[in-house]
Coordinates of C-alpha atoms in Angstrom, one line a residue:
Chain A
M899 CA 18.3 -38.6 13.8
S900 CA 21.6 -39.1 16.0
V901 CA 24.9 -37.6 14.5
D902 CA 27.6 -40.2 14.5
K903 CA 31.5 -39.3 14.5
S904 CA 32.0 -39.9 10.7
T905 CA 28.9 -37.2 10.1
V906 CA 30.9 -34.8 12.4
V907 CA 34.3 -35.4 10.4
R908 CA 32.2 -34.7 7.3
I909 CA 30.6 -31.4 8.4
A910 CA 33.9 -30.3 10.2
Q911 CA 35.4 -30.8 6.5
L912 CA 32.6 -28.8 4.9
A913 CA 33.1 -26.1 7.5
R914 CA 37.0 -26.3 7.4
I915 CA 37.4 -26.4 10.9
R916 CA 40.1 -28.7 12.5
I917 CA 38.9 -31.1 15.2
S918 CA 41.1 -33.1 17.2
E919 CA 40.1 -37.0 17.2
D920 CA 39.8 -36.6 21.1
D921 CA 36.7 -34.1 20.5
L922 CA 34.9 -36.0 18.1
G923 CA 33.0 -38.3 20.4
A924 CA 31.6 -35.4 22.6
L925 CA 30.6 -33.3 19.6
A926 CA 28.7 -36.3 18.2
E927 CA 26.7 -36.6 21.4
E928 CA 26.1 -32.8 21.7
L929 CA 25.3 -32.5 18.1
S930 CA 22.9 -35.4 18.3
K931 CA 21.2 -33.6 21.7
I932 CA 20.6 -30.5 19.7
V933 CA 19.5 -32.5 16.5
G934 CA 17.0 -34.6 18.5
W935 CA 15.5 -31.6 20.2
V936 CA 14.9 -29.4 17.4
E937 CA 13.2 -32.5 15.4
Q938 CA 10.0 -31.6 17.6
L939 CA 9.4 -29.3 14.7
D940 CA 7.8 -32.4 12.9
E941 CA 4.9 -32.0 15.2
V942 CA 3.9 -28.7 13.5
D943 CA 2.1 -29.0 10.4
T944 CA 3.4 -26.7 7.8
E945 CA 1.8 -27.9 4.7
G946 CA 1.4 -25.4 2.2
V947 CA 3.2 -22.7 4.3
T948 CA 5.8 -20.2 2.7
P949 CA 9.3 -20.5 4.2
M950 CA 10.2 -17.1 5.8
A951 CA 13.7 -16.1 5.2
S952 CA 13.4 -12.4 6.5
T953 CA 11.1 -10.1 8.2
T954 CA 11.8 -7.5 5.4
E955 CA 9.9 -9.9 2.7
G956 CA 7.4 -7.9 0.7
T957 CA 9.3 -4.6 1.1
S958 CA 11.3 -4.3 -2.1
L959 CA 15.2 -3.9 -2.4
R960 CA 16.3 -0.8 -3.6
Q961 CA 19.2 -0.7 -6.1
R962 CA 21.8 2.0 -5.3
D963 CA 23.2 4.4 -8.2
D964 CA 25.6 2.7 -10.1
V965 CA 28.6 5.1 -9.3
V966 CA 31.8 4.6 -7.1
S967 CA 30.6 5.6 -3.5
D968 CA 34.0 4.2 -1.9
G969 CA 37.3 3.2 -2.4
D970 CA 41.0 4.5 -2.8
C971 CA 42.0 3.0 0.7
R972 CA 44.2 0.3 -0.3
D973 CA 46.5 0.6 2.8
E974 CA 43.4 0.4 5.1
V975 CA 42.0 -2.7 3.6
L976 CA 45.3 -4.5 3.8
S977 CA 46.0 -3.2 7.3
N978 CA 44.5 -6.0 9.4
A979 CA 46.0 -8.9 6.8
P980 CA 48.2 -11.7 8.4
E981 CA 50.8 -11.2 5.6
T982 CA 51.1 -8.4 2.7
K983 CA 53.8 -7.8 0.0
N984 CA 53.8 -4.7 -2.3
G985 CA 50.2 -4.0 -1.6
Y986 CA 48.7 -7.3 -2.1
F987 CA 47.4 -10.0 0.3
V988 CA 49.9 -13.0 0.5
V989 CA 48.2 -16.1 0.7
P990 CA 49.6 -19.7 0.8
K991 CA 50.4 -21.6 -2.3
V992 CA 47.3 -22.4 -4.3
I993 CA 48.5 -24.0 -7.4
E994 CA 51.3 -27.0 -7.1
Chain B
M112 CA 28.9 10.5 42.8
L113 CA 28.1 11.7 39.2
N114 CA 28.3 7.9 37.8
N115 CA 25.2 7.5 39.6
L116 CA 23.1 9.8 37.8
N117 CA 20.9 8.3 34.9
L118 CA 21.4 9.4 31.6
A119 CA 18.6 12.0 31.2
E120 CA 20.0 13.4 34.5
A121 CA 23.4 13.6 33.5
Q122 CA 22.2 15.4 30.2
A123 CA 20.1 18.0 32.2
G124 CA 23.5 18.7 34.5
L125 CA 25.5 19.3 31.7
A126 CA 23.1 21.6 30.2
K127 CA 22.6 23.6 33.4
G128 CA 26.5 23.8 33.6
D129 CA 26.4 21.9 36.9
F130 CA 29.4 19.9 36.1
T131 CA 31.6 19.4 33.0
S132 CA 31.5 16.3 30.7
Q133 CA 35.2 15.9 31.7
E134 CA 34.4 15.5 35.5
L135 CA 31.5 13.3 34.2
T136 CA 33.7 11.1 32.2
E137 CA 36.5 11.3 34.9
A138 CA 34.0 9.7 37.8
H139 CA 33.0 6.9 34.8
I140 CA 36.8 6.3 34.1
A141 CA 37.3 6.0 37.9
A142 CA 34.3 3.6 38.4
I143 CA 35.7 1.4 35.5
E144 CA 38.9 1.1 37.2
S145 CA 37.4 0.3 40.5
A146 CA 35.5 -2.5 39.1
R147 CA 38.0 -4.4 36.9
D148 CA 37.6 -7.6 38.9
L149 CA 34.1 -7.9 37.2
N150 CA 35.8 -8.3 33.9
I151 CA 33.2 -6.1 32.0
F152 CA 35.5 -4.3 29.6
V153 CA 37.9 -5.7 26.7
T154 CA 39.2 -2.6 25.8
E155 CA 39.1 0.7 28.1
T156 CA 39.8 3.9 26.2
P157 CA 40.2 6.6 29.0
E158 CA 42.5 8.6 26.9
R159 CA 40.0 8.9 24.1
A160 CA 37.1 9.3 26.5
L161 CA 38.9 12.4 28.1
A162 CA 39.7 13.7 24.5
D163 CA 35.8 13.3 23.5
A164 CA 34.7 14.8 26.8
K165 CA 36.9 17.9 26.5
A166 CA 36.1 18.5 22.7
S167 CA 32.3 18.1 24.2
D168 CA 33.0 20.8 26.9
K169 CA 34.2 23.3 24.2
R170 CA 31.2 22.7 22.1
R171 CA 29.0 23.6 24.8
V172 CA 30.5 27.0 25.2
T173 CA 29.4 27.7 21.9
G174 CA 26.0 26.0 22.3
E175 CA 26.3 23.6 19.5
V176 CA 25.7 20.5 21.0
G177 CA 24.0 17.0 19.9
A178 CA 21.6 14.5 21.5
L179 CA 24.4 12.7 23.5
D180 CA 26.9 15.3 24.0
G181 CA 29.4 14.6 26.5
L182 CA 27.5 11.7 28.0
P183 CA 29.8 8.7 28.6
I184 CA 28.9 5.4 27.2
A185 CA 30.3 2.2 26.6
I186 CA 30.2 -0.2 23.3
K187 CA 29.6 -3.4 23.4
D188 CA 32.7 -5.3 21.4
L189 CA 30.7 -6.6 18.6
F190 CA 30.6 -3.0 16.8
C191 CA 33.6 -1.8 14.6
T192 CA 35.1 1.0 16.1
K193 CA 37.5 2.9 14.0
G194 CA 41.0 2.7 15.2
I195 CA 40.0 0.8 18.3
K196 CA 40.4 -3.0 18.6
S197 CA 37.0 -4.7 17.9
T198 CA 37.3 -8.5 19.0
A199 CA 33.6 -10.0 19.1
S200 CA 35.3 -11.7 22.3
S201 CA 37.1 -14.2 20.0
H202 CA 40.5 -15.2 19.6
M203 CA 39.9 -15.1 15.7
L204 CA 39.5 -11.1 15.9
E205 CA 41.8 -10.6 19.2
S206 CA 43.9 -8.2 17.3
F207 CA 41.5 -6.9 14.5
V208 CA 41.3 -2.9 14.5
P209 CA 38.7 -1.8 12.2
P210 CA 39.7 1.1 9.5
Y211 CA 35.9 2.1 9.6
E212 CA 33.1 3.0 12.0
S213 CA 29.8 1.0 12.3
T214 CA 26.9 3.2 11.0
V215 CA 25.1 3.1 14.8
T216 CA 28.3 4.2 16.6
A217 CA 29.3 6.8 13.8
K218 CA 25.6 8.1 14.5
M219 CA 26.3 8.2 18.3
L220 CA 29.6 9.9 18.1
D221 CA 28.2 12.6 15.6
A222 CA 25.4 13.1 18.6
G223 CA 28.6 13.8 20.5
M224 CA 28.8 10.5 22.6
V225 CA 32.0 10.1 24.9
M226 CA 33.1 6.6 24.3
L227 CA 34.6 4.9 27.4
G228 CA 35.5 1.4 25.8
K229 CA 34.3 -1.9 24.5
T230 CA 32.4 -4.4 26.6
N231 CA 32.9 -7.9 26.7
L232 CA 30.4 -10.3 25.4
D233 CA 29.9 -14.1 24.4
E234 CA 32.1 -14.9 21.5
F235 CA 30.6 -13.8 18.4
A236 CA 27.5 -12.9 20.3
M237 CA 26.8 -16.7 20.8
G238 CA 25.6 -17.3 24.4
S239 CA 23.3 -16.4 27.3
S240 CA 25.7 -16.1 30.2
N241 CA 28.8 -14.4 28.9
E242 CA 30.7 -17.5 29.6
T243 CA 31.8 -18.2 26.0
S244 CA 33.9 -15.1 25.9
F245 CA 37.5 -15.9 24.9
F246 CA 38.5 -13.0 27.4
G247 CA 36.7 -14.8 30.4
P248 CA 33.4 -14.5 31.8
V249 CA 31.8 -11.3 33.0
I250 CA 30.9 -11.3 36.7
N251 CA 27.3 -10.1 37.5
P252 CA 27.3 -7.0 39.8
W253 CA 24.3 -8.6 41.8
K254 CA 24.3 -11.5 44.3
R255 CA 22.0 -13.5 45.9
N256 CA 21.1 -13.0 49.4
S257 CA 21.8 -16.9 50.2
D258 CA 25.0 -17.0 49.0
N259 CA 28.4 -15.1 48.0
K260 CA 28.6 -17.0 44.6
P261 CA 29.4 -15.3 41.4
L262 CA 26.6 -15.1 39.2
V263 CA 26.4 -14.8 35.3
P264 CA 25.4 -11.4 33.9
G265 CA 23.5 -12.9 31.0
G266 CA 24.6 -12.6 27.2
S267 CA 25.3 -12.0 24.8
S268 CA 25.6 -8.4 25.9
G269 CA 26.4 -9.3 29.4
G270 CA 29.5 -6.6 29.9
S271 CA 27.1 -3.9 28.4
A272 CA 24.4 -4.9 30.9
A273 CA 26.9 -5.4 33.7
A274 CA 28.6 -1.9 32.9
V275 CA 25.1 0.1 33.2
S276 CA 24.0 -2.0 36.3
A277 CA 27.4 -1.0 38.2
R278 CA 27.4 2.4 37.2
L279 CA 30.4 2.1 34.9
C280 CA 28.4 4.2 32.2
L281 CA 25.5 6.1 31.7
A282 CA 24.2 3.6 29.0
A283 CA 25.7 1.1 26.5
T284 CA 24.9 -0.5 23.3
G285 CA 24.1 -4.1 22.8
T286 CA 22.8 -6.5 20.0
D287 CA 19.9 -8.8 20.3
T288 CA 19.9 -11.7 17.9
G289 CA 17.5 -14.2 20.1
G290 CA 17.7 -12.2 23.4
S291 CA 20.9 -11.1 23.9
I292 CA 20.0 -7.4 25.1
R293 CA 16.7 -8.3 27.0
Q294 CA 18.2 -11.4 28.6
P295 CA 21.1 -10.0 30.2
A296 CA 19.1 -6.4 31.1
A297 CA 16.9 -8.6 33.1
F298 CA 19.7 -10.5 35.0
C299 CA 21.3 -7.4 35.9
G300 CA 18.2 -5.2 36.8
I301 CA 18.1 -2.5 34.0
V302 CA 16.3 -1.9 30.8
G303 CA 17.0 -3.5 27.4
M304 CA 15.6 -2.9 24.2
K305 CA 15.5 -4.4 20.9
P306 CA 13.9 -2.4 18.3
T307 CA 12.4 -3.5 15.3
Y308 CA 14.5 -5.7 12.7
G309 CA 15.7 -3.0 10.1
R310 CA 15.3 0.0 12.6
C311 CA 19.2 0.2 13.1
S312 CA 21.6 -0.2 10.5
R313 CA 23.5 -3.5 10.9
W314 CA 26.5 -2.0 8.8
G315 CA 30.1 -2.6 10.6
I316 CA 28.5 -4.7 13.6
V317 CA 30.1 -8.2 13.4
A318 CA 27.3 -10.4 12.0
F319 CA 25.9 -13.8 13.7
A320 CA 22.5 -14.1 12.2
S321 CA 21.7 -11.6 9.9
S322 CA 17.8 -12.0 9.4
L323 CA 17.6 -11.5 13.3
D324 CA 20.6 -9.5 14.3
Q325 CA 19.5 -6.1 15.7
A326 CA 21.3 -3.4 17.8
G327 CA 19.5 -1.6 20.9
P328 CA 20.5 0.3 24.1
L329 CA 20.9 -1.1 27.6
T330 CA 20.1 1.7 30.0
R331 CA 19.1 2.3 33.8
T332 CA 15.5 3.8 32.8
V333 CA 13.0 3.6 29.9
R334 CA 13.5 7.2 29.2
D335 CA 17.3 6.9 28.6
A336 CA 16.4 4.0 26.4
A337 CA 14.4 6.3 24.3
I338 CA 17.0 8.9 24.1
I339 CA 20.1 6.5 22.9
L340 CA 17.7 4.5 20.5
Q341 CA 16.7 8.2 18.8
T342 CA 20.4 8.3 17.8
M343 CA 21.0 4.9 16.9
V344 CA 18.1 4.6 14.2
G345 CA 17.6 5.7 10.7
F346 CA 17.8 4.5 7.2
D347 CA 21.5 3.4 6.0
P348 CA 21.9 2.9 2.2
K349 CA 24.7 0.6 3.4
D350 CA 22.4 -1.9 5.0
T351 CA 19.9 -3.4 2.1
T352 CA 17.7 -4.5 5.2
S353 CA 17.8 -1.1 6.8
A354 CA 14.4 0.1 6.9
D355 CA 13.7 3.5 4.9
V356 CA 10.5 4.4 7.2
P357 CA 10.0 7.8 9.2
V358 CA 11.4 7.9 12.6
P359 CA 9.3 8.8 15.5
D360 CA 10.1 11.0 18.4
F361 CA 10.3 8.1 21.1
Q362 CA 10.7 10.4 24.1
A363 CA 7.3 12.1 23.0
M364 CA 5.5 8.9 24.1
L365 CA 6.7 8.9 27.7
G366 CA 4.3 10.5 30.4
Q367 CA 1.4 9.4 28.5
D368 CA -1.4 7.0 29.8
V369 CA -2.3 3.6 28.9
K370 CA -5.8 4.3 29.5
G371 CA -8.0 2.0 27.0
M372 CA -5.3 0.3 25.6
R373 CA -5.5 -3.4 25.2
I374 CA -2.5 -5.7 26.6
G375 CA -2.3 -8.8 25.3
I376 CA -1.8 -11.8 27.6
P377 CA -0.4 -15.1 26.1
N378 CA -1.0 -18.4 28.1
E379 CA 1.7 -20.1 26.2
Y380 CA 4.4 -18.1 28.1
R381 CA 3.6 -19.9 31.3
I382 CA 6.3 -22.2 30.2
E383 CA 7.1 -25.3 32.3
G384 CA 10.2 -24.9 34.8
T385 CA 9.5 -21.3 34.9
D386 CA 10.3 -19.7 38.3
P387 CA 6.9 -19.5 40.4
E388 CA 8.1 -15.9 41.4
I389 CA 8.3 -14.7 38.0
L390 CA 4.9 -16.1 36.9
A391 CA 3.6 -14.1 40.2
L392 CA 5.4 -10.8 39.1
W393 CA 3.7 -11.4 35.5
E394 CA 0.5 -11.3 37.6
Q395 CA 1.7 -8.2 39.4
G396 CA 2.4 -6.6 35.9
I397 CA -1.0 -7.4 34.6
A398 CA -2.6 -5.8 37.6
W399 CA -0.3 -2.7 37.3
L400 CA -1.2 -2.0 33.8
E401 CA -4.8 -2.7 34.4
D402 CA -4.8 0.0 37.4
A403 CA -3.4 2.3 35.1
G404 CA -6.6 1.8 33.0
A405 CA -5.6 -0.9 30.4
E406 CA -7.5 -3.8 29.7
A407 CA -5.7 -7.4 29.9
I408 CA -7.0 -9.7 27.4
E409 CA -6.0 -13.3 26.8
V410 CA -4.3 -13.9 23.4
T411 CA -3.1 -17.2 22.1
L412 CA 0.2 -17.8 20.4
P413 CA 0.0 -21.5 20.0
R414 CA 3.2 -22.2 18.4
T415 CA 5.3 -20.3 21.0
K416 CA 7.1 -23.6 22.2
Y417 CA 8.6 -24.2 18.5
A418 CA 10.2 -20.9 18.3
L419 CA 13.3 -22.0 20.1
P420 CA 13.9 -25.2 18.4
A421 CA 13.4 -23.3 15.2
Y422 CA 16.0 -20.4 16.1
Y423 CA 18.5 -23.1 16.9
I424 CA 18.1 -24.3 13.3
I425 CA 18.0 -20.8 11.5
A426 CA 20.7 -18.8 13.6
P427 CA 23.3 -21.6 13.5
A428 CA 22.7 -21.9 9.6
E429 CA 23.0 -18.3 9.0
A430 CA 26.2 -18.3 11.5
S431 CA 27.7 -21.1 9.6
S432 CA 27.5 -19.0 6.4
N433 CA 28.4 -15.6 8.0
L434 CA 31.3 -17.2 9.9
A435 CA 32.8 -18.6 6.9
R436 CA 34.7 -15.2 6.0
Y437 CA 37.0 -16.0 8.7
D438 CA 39.4 -18.1 6.6
G439 CA 42.9 -16.3 7.8
M440 CA 43.6 -14.6 4.4
R441 CA 42.5 -10.8 4.6
F442 CA 41.9 -10.3 8.3
G443 CA 42.1 -12.0 11.6
L444 CA 44.0 -14.8 12.7
R445 CA 46.2 -17.1 10.4
V446 CA 47.5 -20.2 11.9
D447 CA 49.8 -22.0 9.3
G448 CA 49.7 -25.3 7.6
D449 CA 51.0 -27.3 4.8
T450 CA 48.4 -26.7 2.3
L451 CA 45.6 -24.0 1.9
D452 CA 43.0 -26.1 3.3
E453 CA 45.4 -26.9 6.1
V454 CA 45.5 -23.1 6.8
Y455 CA 41.7 -22.7 6.6
E456 CA 41.0 -25.8 8.9
N457 CA 43.8 -24.8 11.5
T458 CA 43.0 -21.2 11.7
R459 CA 39.3 -21.9 12.2
G460 CA 39.9 -24.9 14.5
E461 CA 42.4 -22.8 16.7
G462 CA 40.2 -19.5 16.4
F463 CA 37.1 -20.5 17.3
G464 CA 35.8 -21.4 20.5
D465 CA 33.6 -24.5 21.6
E466 CA 30.5 -22.9 21.4
V467 CA 30.9 -21.2 17.9
R468 CA 32.4 -24.2 16.8
R469 CA 29.2 -26.3 17.8
R470 CA 27.0 -23.7 16.1
I471 CA 29.0 -23.5 12.9
L472 CA 28.9 -27.4 12.7
M473 CA 25.2 -27.4 13.6
G474 CA 24.6 -24.8 10.8
T475 CA 26.6 -26.6 8.3
Y476 CA 24.7 -29.8 9.1
V477 CA 21.0 -28.5 8.8
L478 CA 22.3 -26.7 5.5
S479 CA 24.1 -29.6 4.0
A480 CA 22.7 -31.8 1.1
G481 CA 20.1 -34.0 2.3
Y482 CA 19.0 -32.0 5.4
Y483 CA 18.3 -28.6 3.9
D484 CA 14.6 -29.2 3.3
A485 CA 14.0 -31.3 6.8
Y486 CA 15.5 -28.8 9.0
Y487 CA 16.5 -25.4 7.6
I488 CA 13.0 -25.1 5.3
K489 CA 11.1 -26.6 7.8
A490 CA 12.3 -24.1 10.5
Q491 CA 11.7 -21.1 8.3
K492 CA 8.1 -22.4 7.8
V493 CA 7.5 -22.6 11.2
R494 CA 9.0 -19.1 11.6
K495 CA 6.5 -18.1 9.2
L496 CA 3.7 -19.4 11.4
I497 CA 5.0 -17.7 14.6
A498 CA 5.2 -14.5 12.9
D499 CA 1.5 -14.9 11.6
E500 CA 0.3 -15.7 14.8
F501 CA 2.0 -12.5 16.3
S502 CA 0.1 -10.2 13.5
L503 CA -3.1 -12.1 14.3
A504 CA -2.7 -11.4 18.0
F505 CA -2.2 -7.5 17.3
E506 CA -5.2 -7.3 15.3
T507 CA -7.0 -7.1 19.1
V508 CA -4.1 -5.9 21.1
D509 CA -2.0 -3.0 21.2
A510 CA 1.2 -4.9 23.3
I511 CA 2.1 -8.1 24.6
L512 CA 3.3 -8.6 28.3
T513 CA 5.1 -11.8 29.1
P514 CA 8.2 -12.5 31.5
S515 CA 11.7 -11.7 30.0
V516 CA 13.3 -14.9 31.3
P517 CA 12.4 -18.1 32.9
S518 CA 14.6 -17.6 35.8
A519 CA 16.9 -15.0 37.7
A520 CA 20.5 -14.9 37.2
F521 CA 22.5 -18.4 37.6
G522 CA 25.7 -18.9 39.2
Q523 CA 29.1 -19.0 37.0
G524 CA 29.5 -22.6 35.7
E525 CA 26.1 -23.6 36.9
K526 CA 24.6 -24.5 33.4
S527 CA 28.0 -25.3 31.7
D528 CA 27.0 -28.7 31.1
D529 CA 23.7 -28.2 30.4
L530 CA 23.5 -27.5 26.7
L531 CA 19.7 -27.3 26.2
G532 CA 19.0 -25.6 29.6
M533 CA 21.3 -23.0 28.7
Y534 CA 19.6 -22.6 25.5
L535 CA 16.0 -22.3 27.4
N536 CA 17.1 -18.7 28.6
D537 CA 16.0 -17.5 25.3
V538 CA 12.6 -19.2 25.2
M539 CA 10.7 -16.0 25.8
T540 CA 12.6 -13.7 24.0
V541 CA 13.4 -15.6 20.7
P542 CA 9.8 -15.4 19.3
A543 CA 9.9 -12.0 19.0
S544 CA 13.0 -12.2 17.4
L545 CA 11.9 -14.6 14.7
A546 CA 9.0 -12.1 13.8
G547 CA 11.1 -9.2 13.9
L548 CA 9.2 -7.5 16.5
P549 CA 10.5 -4.6 19.0
S550 CA 10.4 -5.5 22.7
I551 CA 11.7 -4.4 25.7
S552 CA 12.6 -5.8 29.1
V553 CA 11.8 -3.7 32.0
P554 CA 13.2 -4.4 35.7
A555 CA 10.0 -5.1 37.8
G556 CA 11.1 -6.7 40.8
L557 CA 13.3 -8.7 43.2
S558 CA 13.3 -12.5 43.7
S559 CA 12.9 -13.7 47.4
D560 CA 16.8 -14.4 47.1
G561 CA 17.5 -10.6 46.0
L562 CA 18.0 -11.0 42.4
P563 CA 16.3 -8.7 39.9
L564 CA 13.2 -9.9 37.5
G565 CA 12.2 -8.3 34.4
L566 CA 9.3 -8.2 32.5
Q567 CA 8.9 -8.0 28.7
L568 CA 6.5 -6.0 26.5
I569 CA 6.1 -6.8 22.4
T570 CA 4.6 -4.5 20.0
K571 CA 4.0 -4.8 16.4
A572 CA 6.8 -3.9 14.1
F573 CA 7.9 -0.1 13.8
D574 CA 5.6 0.6 16.8
E575 CA 8.3 1.4 19.3
E576 CA 5.8 4.4 20.2
T577 CA 3.4 2.0 22.0
L578 CA 6.2 0.1 23.4
F579 CA 7.6 3.0 25.1
R580 CA 4.4 4.2 26.2
V581 CA 3.6 1.0 28.0
A582 CA 7.0 0.3 29.3
D583 CA 7.1 3.9 30.8
I584 CA 4.0 3.0 32.8
L585 CA 5.0 -0.3 33.7
E586 CA 8.4 1.2 35.0
Q587 CA 6.6 4.0 36.9
S588 CA 4.1 1.0 38.6
A589 CA 7.2 -1.2 39.6
R590 CA 9.1 1.5 41.0
F591 CA 12.3 -0.6 40.7
T592 CA 15.1 1.2 42.6
A593 CA 17.1 -1.8 44.0
Q594 CA 20.7 -1.5 43.2
P595 CA 23.5 -4.5 42.8
G596 CA 25.8 -4.9 45.8
R597 CA 28.6 -4.1 43.6
R598 CA 28.6 -0.9 42.1
A599 CA 30.8 1.9 41.7

């Protein structure tokens, strides 16, 4: 299946990435090429195969003890923030 | 020069008192300074390294030293290092200074490592040539006999591979998602090892594709890889996929023989377009192991050719999810806009380079409504079939031998316009990644044009012991002593 410009616009919106009008054509072409190439997987008979999300499937995940194991490091958490105030992250206005 | 020793030799020299860690470290700092034109390091940390070295020399007086004590090592700039910029070679994290240390580097520091600095990589580890780095490409210390063109070191751990090859450090860490340790190791004529998925904690490593990412060592010898890996591995409660399994003594497997071992040779790795010299080297590798008493057995991995397209669905899908965190709010770049959505879009539009953007879009596409089953679930099913094929093969063989990469290192810019050609670099390394299996690239010969070529070994999950045992014999048989033209 080929990826057209309007599809690139839609997925770029989903991915929250600004893309300039000038780049849309090239991106549509590149993604079409990749998508066309991965479609060779259709040749593989996967009837009844269980999808594999991880090679650690089958090993049971553990739960840690429900105790505080980390914390009290507010300043460190904030140390890389673009903007902070009074010990909080400052983000752009969300509600009008 | 002290920087020409391998890691095991340097370790022995320190133990005997032939030289101090300070002297060893100074030699490496000078080496790094002399090779700055290769663009190998994103951040050099000479003061930190010298302080580490002096502390190590003090410890040695009292006799309480760790497994890596006083040894100068470089760290891929994908590992978070406390108080030291960790960029993933991205504009997005250009000024990110982690307030914590990754589990793997913390273990290595506990073992006494001297940290020389952070090495360049493809942006967010997405690439096979180190050309996608925001900080510019790394130059391979090797050149062809036939021309003087700068070559790529491979990727994504290109800075780490080039640093080890050019004798700027005794060893380096890398990460491997689809070949990012093994492929640059092959291009730079060194050893690169990817352990079983789950052996090394992923905690504190900038995530690319979480079901595939694994840390591992890049070194000049198989023994050095065993020494480094020993300190990197182990269960970590902070990583839910970290394996709570016993850790063997990897070095104990060296110096043994391979008599009676069964080595699988999968015909499906005779991939169209592979350099004939590499196929010949593969035949040579089979002969070496047979001469050492192993038995070569044909195995079949029929779906090998589908591993790469499956990978280019699964890895971008996981990347698009993982990289959603870069929203300009809590850390990393923020580019302003009129609305919240505009801030997100501007930040991510400016913060990510072309290849990362392409992969996020591809991942978003295959995960989006209407395409999820056709692409993502389909790829996961193919992944299962590929993993099962390996399991079946390992019922009859102890290890599998293949080439590492279908070509020798190529020139800077030579494949920039050939997207799928670039992806094909990983065609021989990706299958083991999808199956989570340990594998290693060992330098095994030179091309007629003077470039290093590697052979890859793969074993079953958590059987690094067999991997090291066979790799050791391969290394002894190959007697690869060639060195790059550019070395410090």
